[in-house]
């Protein structure tokens, strides 16, 4: 195995080992601080991070506003205070000597406003901003305002080309690196384009080579590319290290830091990671963002799959084969199905799925009365955690603060489930009933001898392991 030497990134020499930022409250100041203390780049999530009371207990993010806009303002306040708390916590762990990045999602609600306020109040504590989940054109402007480095997360050379030409060329000196995130293997939200097949993964090397070519065309010969998604051990990437065709390369680890002593996830979640099998991580499109995402296949995802499978198209007047009357809702308003779909609907009713909910695509999904109440309550309780949400139809743009479409009951409240699993994952039931993001390599926890007999390392022990190449 080649020696893992420091590289120049963000104006300093660091080990080319970057902690992937995982929200909500999964990459925090403790994990990031310890990663940085070991010589790499620590990353805390600034997506609705935890803040604490005087006794050190996480403050529940409870919303009291009567309107979505009022609750959105509460969310923004929670987000700013939580990110500041984690930035200060990371600084305390490192004694101000480590390299700390804050991770944000461009499509999170009020992203620009939140990170701007955090950087204003945390001067000197945060050295870089990583940002994905969208096309963050204004990321460089924010970085320039506070003289911090920025690290866009992209999944193709084409995406970076667009970002550079529109915005980043004006602030090239603060571009600390470009994160290439494999859209098939990374955990969380994935950057698959409409022209890419989710079932046909592509080799990352040609895609990263294409990215480096574009970067060299722009004079970015020494700007590191940070490989993210599918990275487990460096001996599998040995041909990338010190490769003159690739130029400076670092590696981002998102999944492996989940299973450390400093990781804030609960014990039931950690134990579930140790039992995963290949294929247990599911690439799906249920997210209210509209992006693909990768998560552990559990009861939560099974219910969403089944919900969408119990689905039929309808019309509001007789058209073609849609001539079979069917009553929807308490008032049994008549819509028209095909005769075959009406038989399917009646069969689902006999199984207890008696509530038909309309989707924006002129279809009906069939759920139990209890699930229907939960869906409607979650939609009503929306606090605008995304810039645009297909589940609740929220959008942060004035004047009406909607995306102009009907709320989609095939999706879910992402804020609710991520907060629940972040804070209740000591309980096995919470791990089963919530969205559990993960990279596709998570099954390797159960195969890697490093984790034999249920061993859970400290961050320092994990970093030492990574530096061996294994």
XYZ file of C-alpha atoms in Angstrom:
470
model
C 0.000 0.000 0.000
C 1.293 3.467 -0.911
C 2.041 5.879 1.917
C -0.818 8.285 2.622
C 0.806 11.700 2.545
C -0.674 15.061 3.393
C -1.975 17.224 0.557
C -2.577 20.952 0.290
C -6.246 21.720 0.721
C -7.910 24.901 1.850
C -4.548 26.620 2.298
C -3.101 24.042 4.720
C -1.542 20.581 4.657
C -3.932 17.860 5.847
C -4.270 14.131 5.504
C -6.444 13.416 2.450
C -9.142 11.905 4.668
C -12.373 13.870 4.903
C -15.350 13.109 7.113
C -18.588 13.206 5.151
C -21.231 15.544 6.567
C -24.419 13.750 7.555
C -27.542 15.521 8.768
C -29.796 15.715 10.699
C -27.505 15.699 13.790
C -25.489 12.659 12.631
C -22.163 14.389 11.923
C -21.717 16.713 14.858
C -19.051 18.751 16.583
C -17.778 15.788 18.602
C -17.276 13.503 15.620
C -15.899 16.286 13.428
C -13.561 17.578 16.107
C -12.069 14.156 16.721
C -11.650 13.511 12.990
C -9.798 16.814 12.624
C -7.742 16.097 15.743
C -6.501 12.931 14.034
C -5.178 14.975 11.117
C -8.008 14.836 8.600
C -10.814 17.268 7.799
C -13.760 17.026 10.176
C -17.215 17.934 8.922
C -20.264 18.669 11.028
C -23.733 18.925 9.595
C -25.306 22.368 9.739
C -28.690 20.896 8.799
C -30.933 21.344 11.852
C -28.108 20.455 14.214
C -28.627 19.999 17.937
C -28.220 22.706 20.524
C -28.235 21.931 24.240
C -29.738 23.158 27.492
C -27.706 24.028 30.585
C -27.666 20.340 31.581
C -26.187 19.286 28.254
C -29.376 17.703 26.925
C -30.410 18.188 23.311
C -33.192 20.750 23.003
C -36.186 19.194 21.189
C -37.126 21.107 18.063
C -40.776 21.693 18.880
C -42.824 24.089 16.763
C -45.513 26.382 18.128
C -46.310 28.658 15.176
C -49.826 28.516 13.768
C -48.749 28.944 10.148
C -46.070 27.277 8.067
C -44.266 30.601 7.713
C -44.199 31.079 11.490
C -42.911 27.540 11.997
C -40.332 28.127 9.268
C -38.926 31.037 11.261
C -38.669 28.776 14.305
C -36.820 26.213 12.203
C -34.349 28.829 10.993
C -33.656 29.853 14.579
C -33.116 26.236 15.659
C -30.808 25.648 12.678
C -28.608 28.665 13.370
C -28.245 27.934 17.057
C -27.580 24.246 16.437
C -24.881 24.888 13.848
C -23.181 27.425 16.102
C -23.277 24.945 18.974
C -21.622 22.235 16.874
C -19.008 24.594 15.438
C -17.999 25.653 18.942
C -17.998 22.048 20.122
C -15.661 21.002 17.285
C -13.331 23.903 18.077
C -13.225 22.890 21.743
C -12.310 19.300 20.829
C -9.438 20.392 18.585
C -8.296 23.297 20.716
C -8.627 25.409 17.586
C -5.924 23.453 15.732
C -7.930 21.080 13.515
C -9.589 21.695 10.160
C -13.376 21.951 10.427
C -15.951 22.187 7.634
C -19.679 22.822 7.872
C -21.934 20.829 5.551
C -25.163 22.312 4.227
C -27.751 21.221 1.671
C -28.497 23.858 -0.933
C -32.113 22.731 -1.085
C -32.668 22.934 2.665
C -35.022 25.671 3.780
C -33.347 29.091 4.076
C -29.919 27.577 3.337
C -28.230 30.855 2.382
C -29.692 32.735 5.292
C -28.691 30.066 7.810
C -25.102 29.567 6.687
C -24.575 33.314 6.350
C -25.683 33.909 9.921
C -23.632 30.968 11.203
C -20.456 32.196 9.507
C -21.103 35.701 10.817
C -21.259 34.446 14.417
C -18.650 31.688 14.166
C -15.740 33.590 12.649
C -12.534 31.596 12.927
C -14.302 28.364 13.906
C -15.249 27.117 10.430
C -12.649 26.787 7.687
C -14.762 25.530 4.816
C -18.311 25.011 3.567
C -19.276 21.839 1.749
C -22.544 21.969 -0.104
C -24.565 19.657 -2.301
C -28.186 18.661 -2.996
C -28.741 21.111 -5.809
C -26.700 23.595 -7.841
C -25.216 26.007 -5.262
C -24.311 28.902 -7.562
C -24.134 31.431 -4.734
C -21.918 29.296 -2.516
C -18.812 31.118 -3.723
C -20.346 34.513 -2.935
C -21.019 33.450 0.651
C -17.507 32.052 0.998
C -15.973 35.260 -0.329
C -17.929 37.365 2.134
C -16.370 35.503 5.074
C -13.071 34.480 3.476
C -13.616 30.749 3.945
C -13.018 27.988 1.436
C -15.888 26.330 -0.371
C -16.309 22.742 -1.547
C -19.206 22.087 -3.931
C -20.520 18.533 -4.098
C -21.192 17.461 -7.688
C -21.724 14.184 -9.530
C -20.527 15.081 -13.021
C -18.013 17.233 -14.865
C -20.948 18.889 -16.596
C -22.357 20.142 -13.292
C -19.033 21.648 -12.236
C -18.595 23.264 -15.646
C -21.936 25.039 -15.214
C -21.113 26.182 -11.675
C -17.688 27.490 -12.701
C -18.864 29.467 -15.695
C -21.817 30.986 -13.907
C -20.206 31.844 -10.579
C -17.082 30.123 -9.279
C -14.624 31.614 -11.778
C -15.023 34.914 -9.932
C -13.822 33.383 -6.643
C -11.332 30.769 -7.794
C -8.847 31.487 -5.010
C -11.273 30.184 -2.353
C -12.259 26.977 -4.128
C -10.713 24.546 -1.664
C -11.678 21.401 -3.533
C -14.396 19.758 -5.566
C -16.249 16.819 -4.032
C -17.168 14.193 -6.613
C -19.965 12.141 -5.048
C -20.775 8.847 -6.734
C -24.513 9.079 -7.474
C -24.996 5.298 -7.268
C -23.073 4.451 -4.106
C -23.212 7.476 -1.801
C -25.568 7.592 1.154
C -28.291 10.182 1.596
C -29.442 12.226 -1.376
C -27.838 11.316 -4.683
C -27.088 13.408 -7.752
C -28.415 11.111 -10.468
C -29.457 13.050 -13.563
C -32.493 12.224 -15.679
C -30.191 10.712 -18.284
C -28.556 8.234 -15.881
C -29.958 4.812 -15.088
C -30.255 4.194 -11.322
C -29.874 0.460 -11.989
C -26.668 0.759 -14.039
C -23.804 2.123 -11.908
C -20.886 3.657 -13.788
C -17.199 3.367 -13.000
C -16.211 6.564 -11.159
C -12.720 6.763 -12.677
C -13.701 7.984 -16.180
C -16.158 10.430 -14.623
C -13.521 11.839 -12.269
C -10.983 11.974 -15.108
C -13.506 14.028 -17.077
C -13.913 16.326 -14.068
C -10.146 16.811 -13.786
C -9.936 17.658 -17.502
C -12.570 20.368 -17.078
C -10.787 21.698 -13.984
C -7.453 21.830 -15.808
C -9.120 23.740 -18.627
C -9.958 26.327 -15.965
C -6.436 26.348 -14.492
C -7.372 24.248 -11.450
C -4.482 21.798 -11.751
C -3.700 21.690 -8.014
C -7.226 21.984 -6.640
C -8.018 18.634 -4.982
C -10.825 16.378 -6.086
C -12.427 14.673 -3.095
C -13.796 11.246 -3.973
C -16.981 10.490 -2.040
C -19.398 7.579 -2.165
C -18.289 3.963 -2.192
C -15.004 4.607 -0.384
C -14.344 1.941 2.237
C -10.585 1.313 2.321
C -7.772 3.057 0.483
C -6.002 -0.068 -0.786
C -8.919 -0.336 -3.235
C -8.078 3.142 -4.516
C -4.314 2.788 -4.582
C -4.123 3.526 -8.323
C -5.748 6.910 -7.637
C -3.161 7.990 -5.069
C -0.304 10.079 -6.521
C -1.762 9.497 -9.989
C -0.455 12.357 -12.195
C -3.453 12.044 -14.521
C -5.866 12.611 -11.639
C -3.833 15.213 -9.779
C -4.385 15.828 -6.057
C -7.056 13.519 -4.669
C -8.570 13.149 -1.207
C -11.137 10.629 -0.007
C -14.352 11.290 1.853
C -15.750 8.751 4.304
C -19.415 9.080 5.140
C -20.559 5.604 6.154
C -17.623 4.316 8.214
C -17.661 7.230 10.724
C -21.216 6.185 11.659
C -19.753 3.256 13.553
C -17.418 4.973 15.995
C -17.561 5.681 19.700
C -17.953 9.398 19.016
C -20.737 8.946 16.477
C -23.980 10.286 17.990
C -26.257 7.601 16.514
C -27.867 5.241 18.991
C -26.784 1.713 19.804
C -29.687 0.056 17.945
C -28.622 1.868 14.767
C -24.986 0.847 15.260
C -25.961 -2.768 15.815
C -28.147 -2.729 12.697
C -25.158 -1.584 10.635
C -23.196 -4.620 11.798
C -25.898 -6.981 10.473
C -26.551 -5.496 7.010
C -26.190 -7.670 3.931
C -25.242 -6.628 0.413
C -28.293 -5.086 -1.245
C -29.870 -3.939 2.027
C -29.309 -0.293 1.060
C -32.025 0.810 -1.328
C -31.780 3.559 -3.970
C -35.226 5.132 -4.047
C -37.097 8.250 -5.103
C -39.510 8.727 -2.234
C -37.732 11.792 -0.838
C -39.802 14.996 -0.735
C -36.849 16.751 -2.385
C -37.482 14.857 -5.609
C -33.882 13.574 -5.580
C -32.923 9.925 -5.472
C -31.615 8.842 -2.088
C -29.927 5.785 -0.586
C -31.204 4.334 2.665
C -31.407 1.039 4.534
C -34.345 -1.070 3.441
C -36.520 -1.319 6.556
C -40.163 -1.076 7.580
C -40.248 2.618 6.748
C -39.202 2.136 3.126
C -41.322 -1.017 2.794
C -44.444 0.956 3.721
C -43.598 3.658 1.184
C -43.077 1.051 -1.542
C -46.371 -0.631 -0.715
C -48.135 2.727 -0.564
C -47.071 3.532 -4.119
C -47.913 0.038 -5.349
C -51.495 0.469 -4.164
C -52.051 3.123 -6.790
C -54.450 3.607 -9.695
C -54.998 6.396 -12.219
C -58.296 8.277 -12.201
C -60.133 10.881 -14.266
C -62.780 13.349 -13.192
C -64.925 12.566 -16.231
C -65.359 9.518 -18.408
C -62.420 9.201 -20.792
C -61.534 6.076 -22.765
C -61.577 3.056 -20.445
C -62.018 5.225 -17.353
C -65.774 4.728 -17.026
C -66.116 2.872 -13.704
C -67.470 5.150 -10.955
C -65.627 5.254 -7.651
C -66.389 7.454 -4.625
C -63.433 9.243 -2.976
C -63.334 10.852 0.441
C -65.986 11.302 3.133
C -68.404 12.760 0.575
C -67.686 9.997 -1.927
C -66.998 12.395 -4.773
C -67.151 10.425 -7.995
C -64.053 9.830 -10.080
C -63.597 7.316 -12.863
C -61.345 4.286 -12.910
C -60.950 1.445 -15.344
C -63.047 -1.578 -14.377
C -59.863 -3.538 -13.600
C -58.550 -0.765 -11.328
C -61.872 -0.503 -9.530
C -61.655 -4.217 -8.730
C -58.137 -3.667 -7.392
C -59.356 -0.710 -5.292
C -62.192 -2.776 -3.816
C -59.754 -5.576 -2.996
C -57.478 -3.111 -1.167
C -60.497 -1.822 0.776
C -61.255 -5.366 1.923
C -57.672 -5.570 3.220
C -58.203 -2.437 5.334
C -56.737 0.169 2.983
C -59.975 2.106 2.842
C -58.742 5.689 2.437
C -57.962 6.864 -1.109
C -55.653 9.893 -1.251
C -55.148 11.949 -4.403
C -51.670 12.596 -5.785
C -50.504 15.432 -8.059
C -50.340 12.937 -10.949
C -54.084 12.192 -11.011
C -53.690 8.899 -9.220
C -55.113 7.527 -5.993
C -53.118 5.670 -3.371
C -54.850 3.461 -0.818
C -53.853 3.501 2.855
C -55.362 2.639 6.219
C -57.368 5.330 8.032
C -54.552 5.584 10.605
C -51.910 6.147 7.935
C -54.148 8.686 6.177
C -54.482 10.680 9.405
C -50.718 10.557 9.947
C -50.014 11.770 6.399
C -52.470 14.654 6.646
C -51.219 15.649 10.107
C -47.616 15.660 8.896
C -48.537 17.752 5.864
C -50.405 20.216 8.055
C -47.499 20.466 10.528
C -44.969 21.387 7.786
C -42.286 23.845 8.943
C -40.581 24.421 5.614
C -37.391 22.429 6.188
C -36.770 22.295 2.412
C -36.671 25.062 -0.156
C -39.435 23.130 -1.915
C -41.268 20.069 -0.612
C -43.405 17.819 -2.748
C -44.886 16.079 0.318
C -46.468 19.222 1.790
C -46.336 21.528 -1.313
C -44.316 24.108 0.688
C -41.878 26.361 -1.161
C -39.946 29.193 0.436
C -40.717 31.672 -2.363
C -43.148 34.525 -1.899
C -45.944 35.410 -2.175
C -47.864 32.154 -1.638
C -45.102 29.873 -0.288
C -46.268 26.825 -2.261
C -44.760 24.912 -5.153
C -47.966 25.263 -7.115
C -48.794 21.561 -6.939
C -50.966 19.387 -4.755
C -49.271 17.799 -1.768
C -48.015 14.311 -2.602
C -49.006 11.555 -0.124
C -46.543 9.103 -1.729
C -43.692 10.951 0.025
C -43.097 11.749 3.706
C -42.056 14.433 6.206
C -38.278 14.181 6.088
C -37.719 16.493 9.063
C -39.908 14.357 11.299
C -38.281 11.046 10.481
C -34.672 12.280 10.539
C -35.165 13.979 13.894
C -36.775 10.835 15.270
C -34.041 8.446 14.207
C -31.313 10.879 15.268
C -32.627 11.065 18.814
C -34.407 7.745 19.375
C -32.060 5.270 17.670
C -31.178 3.519 20.915
C -34.548 1.827 20.346
C -34.769 -0.959 17.710
C -38.320 0.119 16.835
C -37.114 3.618 15.930
C -34.546 2.154 13.525
C -37.312 0.209 11.791
C -39.921 2.968 11.552
C -37.691 5.773 10.251
C -35.573 6.734 7.273
C -32.039 5.418 7.856
C -29.673 6.949 5.306
C -26.589 4.918 4.438
C -24.025 4.403 1.731
C -24.258 1.168 -0.260
C -21.036 -0.212 1.267
C -22.557 -0.423 4.739
C -22.913 -4.204 4.395
C -19.131 -4.348 4.710
C -19.314 -3.624 8.438
C -20.394 -7.238 8.885
C -17.582 -8.579 6.687
C -14.633 -6.398 7.674
C -12.496 -8.153 10.337
C -11.814 -4.749 11.886
C -15.353 -4.875 13.314
C -15.258 -8.532 14.385
C -17.053 -9.419 17.633
C -18.998 -6.152 17.362
C -15.934 -3.941 17.833
C -16.756 -0.227 17.580
C -13.610 1.917 17.249
C -12.936 5.433 18.364
C -12.454 7.978 15.592
C -8.709 7.860 16.294
C -8.647 4.078 15.892
C -10.627 4.302 12.659
C -8.260 6.915 11.248
C -5.261 4.749 12.148
C -6.933 1.853 10.351
C -7.637 3.945 7.251
C -4.013 5.043 7.077
C -2.971 1.391 6.729
C -5.028 1.259 3.564
C -7.469 -1.261 5.006
